[in-house]
XYZ file of C-alpha atoms in Angstrom:
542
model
C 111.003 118.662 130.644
C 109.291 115.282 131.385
C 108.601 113.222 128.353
C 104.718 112.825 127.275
C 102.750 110.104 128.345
C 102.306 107.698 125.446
C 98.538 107.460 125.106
C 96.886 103.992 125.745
C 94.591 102.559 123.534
C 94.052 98.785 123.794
C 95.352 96.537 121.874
C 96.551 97.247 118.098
C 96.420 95.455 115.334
C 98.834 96.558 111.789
C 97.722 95.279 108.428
C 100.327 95.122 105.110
C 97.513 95.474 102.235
C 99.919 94.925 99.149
C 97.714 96.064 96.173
C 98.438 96.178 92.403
C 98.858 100.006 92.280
C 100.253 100.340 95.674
C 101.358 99.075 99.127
C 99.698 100.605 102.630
C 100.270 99.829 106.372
C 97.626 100.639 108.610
C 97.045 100.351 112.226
C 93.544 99.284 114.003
C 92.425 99.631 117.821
C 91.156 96.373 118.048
C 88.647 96.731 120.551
C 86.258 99.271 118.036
C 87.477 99.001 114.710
C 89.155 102.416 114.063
C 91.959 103.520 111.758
C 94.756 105.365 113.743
C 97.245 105.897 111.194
C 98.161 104.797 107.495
C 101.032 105.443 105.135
C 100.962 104.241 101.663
C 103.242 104.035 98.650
C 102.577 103.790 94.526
C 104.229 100.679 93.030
C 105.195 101.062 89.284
C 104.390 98.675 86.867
C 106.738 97.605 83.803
C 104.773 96.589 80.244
C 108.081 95.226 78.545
C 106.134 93.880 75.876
C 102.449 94.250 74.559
C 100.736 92.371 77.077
C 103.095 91.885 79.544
C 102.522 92.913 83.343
C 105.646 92.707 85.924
C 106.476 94.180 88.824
C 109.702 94.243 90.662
C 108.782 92.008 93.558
C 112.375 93.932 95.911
C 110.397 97.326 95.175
C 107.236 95.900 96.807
C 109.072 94.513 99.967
C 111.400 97.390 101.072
C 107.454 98.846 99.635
C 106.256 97.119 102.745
C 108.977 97.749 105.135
C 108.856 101.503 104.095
C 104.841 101.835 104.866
C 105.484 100.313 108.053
C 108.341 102.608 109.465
C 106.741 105.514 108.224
C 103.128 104.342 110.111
C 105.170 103.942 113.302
C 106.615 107.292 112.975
C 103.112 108.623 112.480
C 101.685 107.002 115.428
C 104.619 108.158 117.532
C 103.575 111.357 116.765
C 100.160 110.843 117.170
C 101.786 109.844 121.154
C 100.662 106.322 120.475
C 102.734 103.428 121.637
C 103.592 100.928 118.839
C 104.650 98.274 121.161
C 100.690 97.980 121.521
C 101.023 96.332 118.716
C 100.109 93.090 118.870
C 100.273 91.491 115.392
C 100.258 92.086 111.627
C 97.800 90.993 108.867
C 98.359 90.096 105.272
C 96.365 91.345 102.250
C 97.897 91.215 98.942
C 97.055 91.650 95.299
C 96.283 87.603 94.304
C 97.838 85.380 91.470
C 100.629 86.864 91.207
C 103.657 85.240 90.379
C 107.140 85.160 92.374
C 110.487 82.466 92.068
C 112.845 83.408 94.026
C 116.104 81.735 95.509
C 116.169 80.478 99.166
C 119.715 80.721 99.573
C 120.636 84.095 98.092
C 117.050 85.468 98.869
C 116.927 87.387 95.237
C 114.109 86.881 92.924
C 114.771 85.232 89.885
C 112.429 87.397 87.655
C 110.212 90.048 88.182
C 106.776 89.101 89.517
C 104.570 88.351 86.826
C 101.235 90.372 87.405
C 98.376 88.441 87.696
C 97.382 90.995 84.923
C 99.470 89.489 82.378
C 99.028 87.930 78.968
C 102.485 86.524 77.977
C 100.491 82.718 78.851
C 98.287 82.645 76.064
C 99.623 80.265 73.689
C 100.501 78.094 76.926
C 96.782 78.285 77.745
C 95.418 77.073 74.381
C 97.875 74.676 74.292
C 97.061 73.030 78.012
C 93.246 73.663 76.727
C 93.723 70.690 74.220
C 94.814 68.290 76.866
C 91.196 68.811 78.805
C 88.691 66.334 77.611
C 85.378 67.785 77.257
C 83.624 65.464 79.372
C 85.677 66.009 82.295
C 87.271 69.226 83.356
C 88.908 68.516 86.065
C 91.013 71.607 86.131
C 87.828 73.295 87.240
C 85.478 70.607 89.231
C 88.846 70.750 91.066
C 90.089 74.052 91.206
C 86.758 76.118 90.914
C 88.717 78.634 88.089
C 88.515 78.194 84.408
C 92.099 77.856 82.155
C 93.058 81.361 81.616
C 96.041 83.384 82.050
C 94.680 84.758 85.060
C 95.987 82.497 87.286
C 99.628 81.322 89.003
C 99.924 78.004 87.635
C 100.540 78.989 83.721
C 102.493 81.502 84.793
C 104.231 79.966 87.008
C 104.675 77.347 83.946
C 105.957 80.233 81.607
C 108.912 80.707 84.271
C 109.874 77.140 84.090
C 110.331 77.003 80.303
C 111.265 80.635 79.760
C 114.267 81.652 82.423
C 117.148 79.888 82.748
C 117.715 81.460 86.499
C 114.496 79.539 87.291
C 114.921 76.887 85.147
C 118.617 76.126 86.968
C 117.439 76.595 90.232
C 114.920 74.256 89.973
C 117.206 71.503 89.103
C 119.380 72.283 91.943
C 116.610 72.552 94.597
C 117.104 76.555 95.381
C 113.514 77.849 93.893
C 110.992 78.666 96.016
C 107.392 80.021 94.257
C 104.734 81.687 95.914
C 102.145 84.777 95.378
C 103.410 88.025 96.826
C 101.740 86.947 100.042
C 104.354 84.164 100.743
C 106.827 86.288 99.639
C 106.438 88.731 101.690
C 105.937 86.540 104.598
C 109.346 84.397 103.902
C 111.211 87.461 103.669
C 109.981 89.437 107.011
C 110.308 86.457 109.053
C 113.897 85.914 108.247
C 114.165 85.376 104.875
C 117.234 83.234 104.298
C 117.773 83.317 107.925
C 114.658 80.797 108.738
C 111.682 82.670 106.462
C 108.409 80.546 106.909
C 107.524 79.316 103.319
C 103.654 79.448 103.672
C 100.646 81.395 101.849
C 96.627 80.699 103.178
C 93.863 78.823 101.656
C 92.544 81.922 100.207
C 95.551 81.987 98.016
C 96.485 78.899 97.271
C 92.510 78.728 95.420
C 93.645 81.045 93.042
C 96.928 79.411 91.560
C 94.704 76.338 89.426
C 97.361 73.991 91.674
C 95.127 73.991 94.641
C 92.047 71.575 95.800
C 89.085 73.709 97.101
C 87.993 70.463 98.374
C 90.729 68.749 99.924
C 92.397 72.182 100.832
C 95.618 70.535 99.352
C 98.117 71.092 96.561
C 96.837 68.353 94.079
C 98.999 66.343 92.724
C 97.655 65.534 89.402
C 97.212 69.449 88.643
C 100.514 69.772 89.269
C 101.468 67.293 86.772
C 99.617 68.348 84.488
C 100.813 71.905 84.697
C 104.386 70.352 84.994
C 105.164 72.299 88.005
C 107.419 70.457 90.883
C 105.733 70.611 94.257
C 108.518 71.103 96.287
C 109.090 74.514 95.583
C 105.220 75.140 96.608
C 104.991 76.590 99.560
C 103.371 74.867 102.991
C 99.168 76.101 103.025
C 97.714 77.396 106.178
C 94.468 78.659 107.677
C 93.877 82.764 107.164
C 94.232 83.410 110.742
C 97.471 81.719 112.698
C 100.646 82.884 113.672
C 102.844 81.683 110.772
C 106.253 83.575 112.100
C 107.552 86.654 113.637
C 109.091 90.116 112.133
C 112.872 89.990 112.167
C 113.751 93.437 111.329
C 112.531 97.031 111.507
C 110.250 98.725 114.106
C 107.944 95.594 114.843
C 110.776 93.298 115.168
C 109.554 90.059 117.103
C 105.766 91.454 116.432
C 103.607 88.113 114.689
C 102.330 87.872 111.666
C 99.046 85.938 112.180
C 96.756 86.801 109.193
C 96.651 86.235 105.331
C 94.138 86.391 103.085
C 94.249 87.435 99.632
C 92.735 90.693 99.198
C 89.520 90.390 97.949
C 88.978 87.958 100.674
C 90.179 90.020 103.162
C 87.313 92.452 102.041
C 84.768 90.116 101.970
C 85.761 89.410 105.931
C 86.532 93.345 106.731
C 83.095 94.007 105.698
C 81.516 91.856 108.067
C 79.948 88.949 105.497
C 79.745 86.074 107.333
C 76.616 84.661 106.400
C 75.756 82.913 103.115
C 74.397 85.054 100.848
C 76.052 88.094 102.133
C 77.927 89.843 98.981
C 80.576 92.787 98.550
C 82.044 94.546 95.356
C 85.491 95.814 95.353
C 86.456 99.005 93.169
C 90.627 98.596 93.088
C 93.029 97.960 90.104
C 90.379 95.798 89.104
C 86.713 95.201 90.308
C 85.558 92.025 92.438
C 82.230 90.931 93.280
C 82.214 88.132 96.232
C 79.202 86.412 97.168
C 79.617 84.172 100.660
C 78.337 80.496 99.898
C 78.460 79.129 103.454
C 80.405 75.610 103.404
C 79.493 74.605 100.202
C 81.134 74.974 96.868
C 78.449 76.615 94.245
C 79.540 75.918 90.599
C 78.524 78.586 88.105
C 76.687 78.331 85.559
C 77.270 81.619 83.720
C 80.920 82.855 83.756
C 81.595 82.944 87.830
C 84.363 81.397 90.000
C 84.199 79.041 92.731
C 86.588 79.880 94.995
C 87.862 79.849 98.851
C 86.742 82.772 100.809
C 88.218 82.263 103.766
C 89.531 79.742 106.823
C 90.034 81.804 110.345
C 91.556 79.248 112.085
C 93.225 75.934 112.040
C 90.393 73.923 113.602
C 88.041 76.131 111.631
C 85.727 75.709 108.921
C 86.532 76.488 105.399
C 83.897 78.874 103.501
C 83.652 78.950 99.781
C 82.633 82.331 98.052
C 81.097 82.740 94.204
C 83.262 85.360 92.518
C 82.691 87.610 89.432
C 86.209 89.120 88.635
C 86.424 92.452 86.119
C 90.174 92.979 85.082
C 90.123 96.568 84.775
C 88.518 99.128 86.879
C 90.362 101.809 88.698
C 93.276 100.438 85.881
C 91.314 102.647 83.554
C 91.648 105.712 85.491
C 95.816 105.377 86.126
C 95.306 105.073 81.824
C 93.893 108.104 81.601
C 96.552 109.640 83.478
C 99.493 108.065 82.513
C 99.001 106.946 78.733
C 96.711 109.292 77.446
C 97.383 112.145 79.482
C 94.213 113.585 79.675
C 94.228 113.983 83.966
C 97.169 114.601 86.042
C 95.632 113.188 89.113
C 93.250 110.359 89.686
C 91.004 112.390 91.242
C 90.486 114.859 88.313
C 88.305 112.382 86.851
C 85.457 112.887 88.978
C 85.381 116.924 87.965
C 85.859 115.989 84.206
C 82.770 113.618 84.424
C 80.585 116.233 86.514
C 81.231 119.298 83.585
C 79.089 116.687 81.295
C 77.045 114.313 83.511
C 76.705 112.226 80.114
C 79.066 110.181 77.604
C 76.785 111.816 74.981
C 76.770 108.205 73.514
C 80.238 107.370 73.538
C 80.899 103.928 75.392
C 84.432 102.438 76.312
C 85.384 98.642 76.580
C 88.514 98.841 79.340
C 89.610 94.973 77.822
C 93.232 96.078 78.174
C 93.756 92.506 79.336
C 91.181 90.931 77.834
C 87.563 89.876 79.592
C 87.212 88.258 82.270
C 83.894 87.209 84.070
C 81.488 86.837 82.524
C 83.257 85.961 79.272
C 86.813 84.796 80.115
C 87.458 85.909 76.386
C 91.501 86.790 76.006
C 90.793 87.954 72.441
C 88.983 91.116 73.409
C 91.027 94.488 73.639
C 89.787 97.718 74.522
C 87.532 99.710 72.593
C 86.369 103.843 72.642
C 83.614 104.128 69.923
C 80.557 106.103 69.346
C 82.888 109.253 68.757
C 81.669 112.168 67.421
C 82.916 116.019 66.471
C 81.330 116.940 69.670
C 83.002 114.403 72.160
C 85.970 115.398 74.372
C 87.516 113.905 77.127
C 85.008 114.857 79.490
C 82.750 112.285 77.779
C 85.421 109.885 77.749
C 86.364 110.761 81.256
C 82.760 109.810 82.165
C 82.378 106.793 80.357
C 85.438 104.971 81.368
C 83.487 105.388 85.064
C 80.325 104.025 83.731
C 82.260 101.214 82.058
C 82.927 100.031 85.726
C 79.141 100.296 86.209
C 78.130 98.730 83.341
C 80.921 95.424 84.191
C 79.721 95.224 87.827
C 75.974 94.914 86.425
C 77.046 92.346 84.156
C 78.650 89.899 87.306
C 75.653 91.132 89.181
C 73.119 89.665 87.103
C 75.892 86.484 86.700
C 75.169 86.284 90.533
C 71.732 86.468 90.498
C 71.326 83.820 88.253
C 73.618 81.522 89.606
C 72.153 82.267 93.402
C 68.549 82.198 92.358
C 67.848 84.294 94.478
C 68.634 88.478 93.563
C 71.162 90.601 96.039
C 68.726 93.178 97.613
C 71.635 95.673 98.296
C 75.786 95.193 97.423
C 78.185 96.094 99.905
C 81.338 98.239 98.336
C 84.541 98.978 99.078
C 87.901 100.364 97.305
C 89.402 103.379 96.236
C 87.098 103.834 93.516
C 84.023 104.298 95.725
C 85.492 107.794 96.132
C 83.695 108.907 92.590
C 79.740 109.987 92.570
C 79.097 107.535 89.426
C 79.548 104.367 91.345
C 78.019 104.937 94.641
C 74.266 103.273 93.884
C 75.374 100.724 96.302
C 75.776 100.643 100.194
C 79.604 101.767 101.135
C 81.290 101.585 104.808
C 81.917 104.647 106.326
C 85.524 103.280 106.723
C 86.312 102.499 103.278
C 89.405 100.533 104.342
C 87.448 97.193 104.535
C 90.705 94.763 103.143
C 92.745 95.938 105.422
C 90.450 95.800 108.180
C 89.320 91.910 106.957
C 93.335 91.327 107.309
C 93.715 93.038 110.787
C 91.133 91.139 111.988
C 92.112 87.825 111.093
C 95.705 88.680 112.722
C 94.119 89.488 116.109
C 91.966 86.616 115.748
C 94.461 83.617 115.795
C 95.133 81.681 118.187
C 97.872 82.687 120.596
C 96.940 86.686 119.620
C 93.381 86.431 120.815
C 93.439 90.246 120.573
C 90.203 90.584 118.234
C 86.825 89.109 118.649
C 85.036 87.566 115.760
C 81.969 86.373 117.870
C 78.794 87.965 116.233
C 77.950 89.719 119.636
C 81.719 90.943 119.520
C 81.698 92.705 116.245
C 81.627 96.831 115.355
C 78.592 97.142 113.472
C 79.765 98.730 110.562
C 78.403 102.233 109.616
C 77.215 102.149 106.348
C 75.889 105.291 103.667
C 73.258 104.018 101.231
C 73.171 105.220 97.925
C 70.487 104.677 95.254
C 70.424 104.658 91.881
C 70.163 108.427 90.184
C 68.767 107.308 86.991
C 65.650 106.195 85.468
C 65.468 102.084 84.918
C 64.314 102.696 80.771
C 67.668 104.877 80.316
C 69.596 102.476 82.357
C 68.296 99.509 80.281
C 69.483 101.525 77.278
C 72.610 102.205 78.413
C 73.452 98.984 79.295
C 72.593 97.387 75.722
C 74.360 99.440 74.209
C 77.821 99.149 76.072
C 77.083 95.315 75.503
C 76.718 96.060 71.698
C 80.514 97.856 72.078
C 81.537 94.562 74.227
C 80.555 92.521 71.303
C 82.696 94.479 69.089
C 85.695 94.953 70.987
C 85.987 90.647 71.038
C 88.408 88.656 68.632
C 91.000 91.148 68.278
C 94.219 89.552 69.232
C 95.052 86.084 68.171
C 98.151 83.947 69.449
C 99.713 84.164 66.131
C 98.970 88.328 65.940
C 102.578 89.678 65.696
C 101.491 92.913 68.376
C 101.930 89.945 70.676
C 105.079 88.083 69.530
C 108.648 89.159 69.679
C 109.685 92.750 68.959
C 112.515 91.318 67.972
C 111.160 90.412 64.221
C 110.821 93.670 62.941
C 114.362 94.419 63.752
C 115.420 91.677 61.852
C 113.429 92.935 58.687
C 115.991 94.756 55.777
C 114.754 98.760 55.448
C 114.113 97.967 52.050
C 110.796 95.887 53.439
C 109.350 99.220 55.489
C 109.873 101.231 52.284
C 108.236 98.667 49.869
C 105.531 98.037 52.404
C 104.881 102.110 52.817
C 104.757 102.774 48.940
C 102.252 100.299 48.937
C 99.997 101.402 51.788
C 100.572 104.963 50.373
C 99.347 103.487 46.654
C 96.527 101.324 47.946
C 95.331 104.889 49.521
C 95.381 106.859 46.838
C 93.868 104.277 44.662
C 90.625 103.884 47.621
C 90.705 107.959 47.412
C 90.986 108.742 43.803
């Protein structure tokens, strides 16, 4: 029997989007935008100590290598050829941290999740060294000193592992986010890997110059971190190398951009002004600020939104960045145990259609805009008899309202002018509570925003990103379903439960030091210290 015709489409376009919660590898026609085929894999996440966020940074590359085989098996199903495949994107989860060694191509610690507290003390530290009248971490960085970022973690490496600390000194570390990573290793690794991460990137380690577009040399000094295991920056959209292994073997890579970059380019805003909110792990507001670099005034980042092309302009983006958002709902299921699938939530939160006045705080790593307050924890309150986890089901979802209203407003103020409509994105946009905004009907916007800057570069030329070129994106509106005065109450309430969930956790707290001291303790101490809690009860009680 003759074989089938392999069906021709155009040219394709793949995209790695390398999230928090899990890696995908998708494939685009490039000539109108669509989705052909996807596969995607969950990535665990370790919490060694109270605080601490890692990931196993060889789990997320054979990850990556995994979505892609199994995509290519899909499309050969689908009788698509994948040597229409004409390059490969980059999106990845930002911040996070990655040494690794460039002869023996192992990491020397599990990737430190941009999630992660562990820096704390490091921060407050550093903190001192800033003279009030002249931040120059942030007039040169756009990001304010918090844990958030690569650079103190990256510092935590250095004076916490020996592997690191040893490699360093003999010249074998490399550092990058998971971006470069990934790139070094699928380009040859320690056969010739290209050491390189994107503008986009590099703005969010607190070693990079939005203004210069340059590793800055006094940052790194005073951050202590050696520049020569920093990897080479490049524009978003170039070829930086070529696959050496799997399926798309001698396919380019010619796209990066952190994720909620990509996003801001996959859904189409290019002009200033022009604003999108992502629902993921976490929730990110981006507002497009043309060439110019807008400081904010009231809790926002200044950072790089994207650079699609060598001989291209840079554009600068004002970003309000919520730790936890679809975090809250993997909680639910996996610590609490009150859904078994993510998508439960949705049906739990319909059988009520109210909290009933509870209200929960999701600061499981502290706040972040508009507050950057590491202190905070998270907070259920306004319990009652009658509240179940239908309640609590629905206000963890309105908790991700409530924090995208409060960067909203952020961005208004800072703008001066208000957003008429917000552009959304993310797997969260899949639940009825959040959808007051306008959402693409192709929700996959960050992998799109990376496909497209892969077929854009130079030498791929694949993908148009003239105006005149562009799919107009079908969009669904959605409007608000309740009234503004119950809204209004609503939201000052949840800010009354924000107040109260700050100045929990101090440096010195021993939930966040080393497990290791209460092992150390003689039993006698737990037995003294219970007869007393037991006594001081019954002497409240009696």
């Amino acid at each position: 029997m003759a074989a089938s015709k392999k069906a021709v489409l155009g040219p394709l376009v793949g995209a790695v989007d390398q999230g928090t919660s899990s890696t995908r590898f998708l494939v685009f026609n490039s000539k109108t935008a669509e989705l052909l085929s996807h596969h995607q894999v969950e990535i665990k996440q370790e919490f060694p100590r109270e605080g601490w966020v890692e990931q196993d940074p060889k789990e997320i590359l054979h990850s990556v290598y995994e979505c892609i085989e199994k995509t290519c098996e899909k499309l050969g199903q689908l009788n698509i050829d994948i040597s229409n495949i004409k390059a490969i994107g980059v999106s990845n989860q930002r911040e996070t941290t990655v040494v690794w060694d460039k002869l023996t191509g192992e990491p020397l610690y599990n990737a430190v999740v941009w999630l992660d507290l562990r820096t704390q003390s490091t921060v407050e530290s550093l903190s001192k060294r800033i003279p009030g009248n002249n931040n120059f971490v942030k007039s040169k960085t756009g990001l304010p000193l918090s844990t958030y970022f690569s650079a103190v973690k990256l510092r935590w490496l250095l004076d916490n592992v020996k592997k690191v600390q040893k490699a360093v000194e003999e010249k074998r570390a490399l550092f990058g986010t998971i971006d470069s990573w990934l790139i070094w290793s699928l380009t040859g690794g320690v056969n010739g890997g290209v050491h390189c991460t994107d503008v986009t990137n590099a703005s969010r380690t607190m070693l990079f110059n939005i203004h210069s577009l340059e590793w800055d040399k006094q940052l790194c000094e005073f951050f202590g971190i050696p520049m020569e295991i920093l990897p080479n920056v490049r524009s978003s959209s170039e070829i930086y190398g070529l696959m050496k292994a799997g399926a798309l073997e001698g396919v380019p890579i010619s796209g990066c951009l952190g994720d909620q970059s990509a996003a801001l380019v996959g859904q189409m805003c290019f002009q200033n002004g022009q604003a999108k909110n992502t629902y993921g792990t976490g929730c990110f507001l981006l507002c497009n600020t043309g060439h110019k670099c807008v400081f904010s005034d009231h809790g926002l980042l200044t950072t790089v939104a994207y650079k699609l092309g060598r001989d291209k302009p840079v554009y600068y983006a004002l970003e309000g960045s919520v730790a936890i958002a679809g975090a809250v709902i993997r909680w639910l299921r996996d610590n609490l145990g009150i859904i078994k699938t993510s998508e439960e939530i949705e049906k739990l939160a319909k059988e009520v259609g109210t909290s009933y006045g509870c209200y929960f705080v999701p600061a499981f790593s502290g706040l972040y805009a508009p507050y950057w307050e590491p202190s905070a924890r998270g907070i259920i309150c306004g319990l009652t008899q009658f509240t179940n986890k239908c309640h609590i089901a629905f206000a963890a979802l309105e908790a991700v309202c409530f924090q995208t209203r409060e960067i909203l407003d952020a961005m208004n103020r800072d703008c001066g002018i208000p957003l008429s409509h917000l552009q959304v994105d993310g797997g969260m946009t899949i639940f009825i509570p959040l959808n007051s905004q306008m959402k693409p009907s192709m929700p996959e916007t960050t992998a799109l925003g990376a496909a497209m800057a892969a077929g854009a570069a130079e030498g791929v030329g694949v993908w148009s990103l003239e105006p005149e070129d562009l799919s107009a994106v079908t969009m669904e509106r959605f409007e608000p379903q309740i009234n503004a005065e119950e809204s209004e109450i609503r939201y000052s309430t949840w800010k009354k439960a924000v107040m109260k969930s700050m100045g929990w956790v101090t440096t010195q707290s021993p939930e966040s030091g080393d497990p290791s001291i209460f092992c150390s303790l003689p039993l006698g101490f737990f037995i003294v210290s219970s007869m007393v809690m037991l006594i001081g009860a019954r002497y409240i009680s009696g």
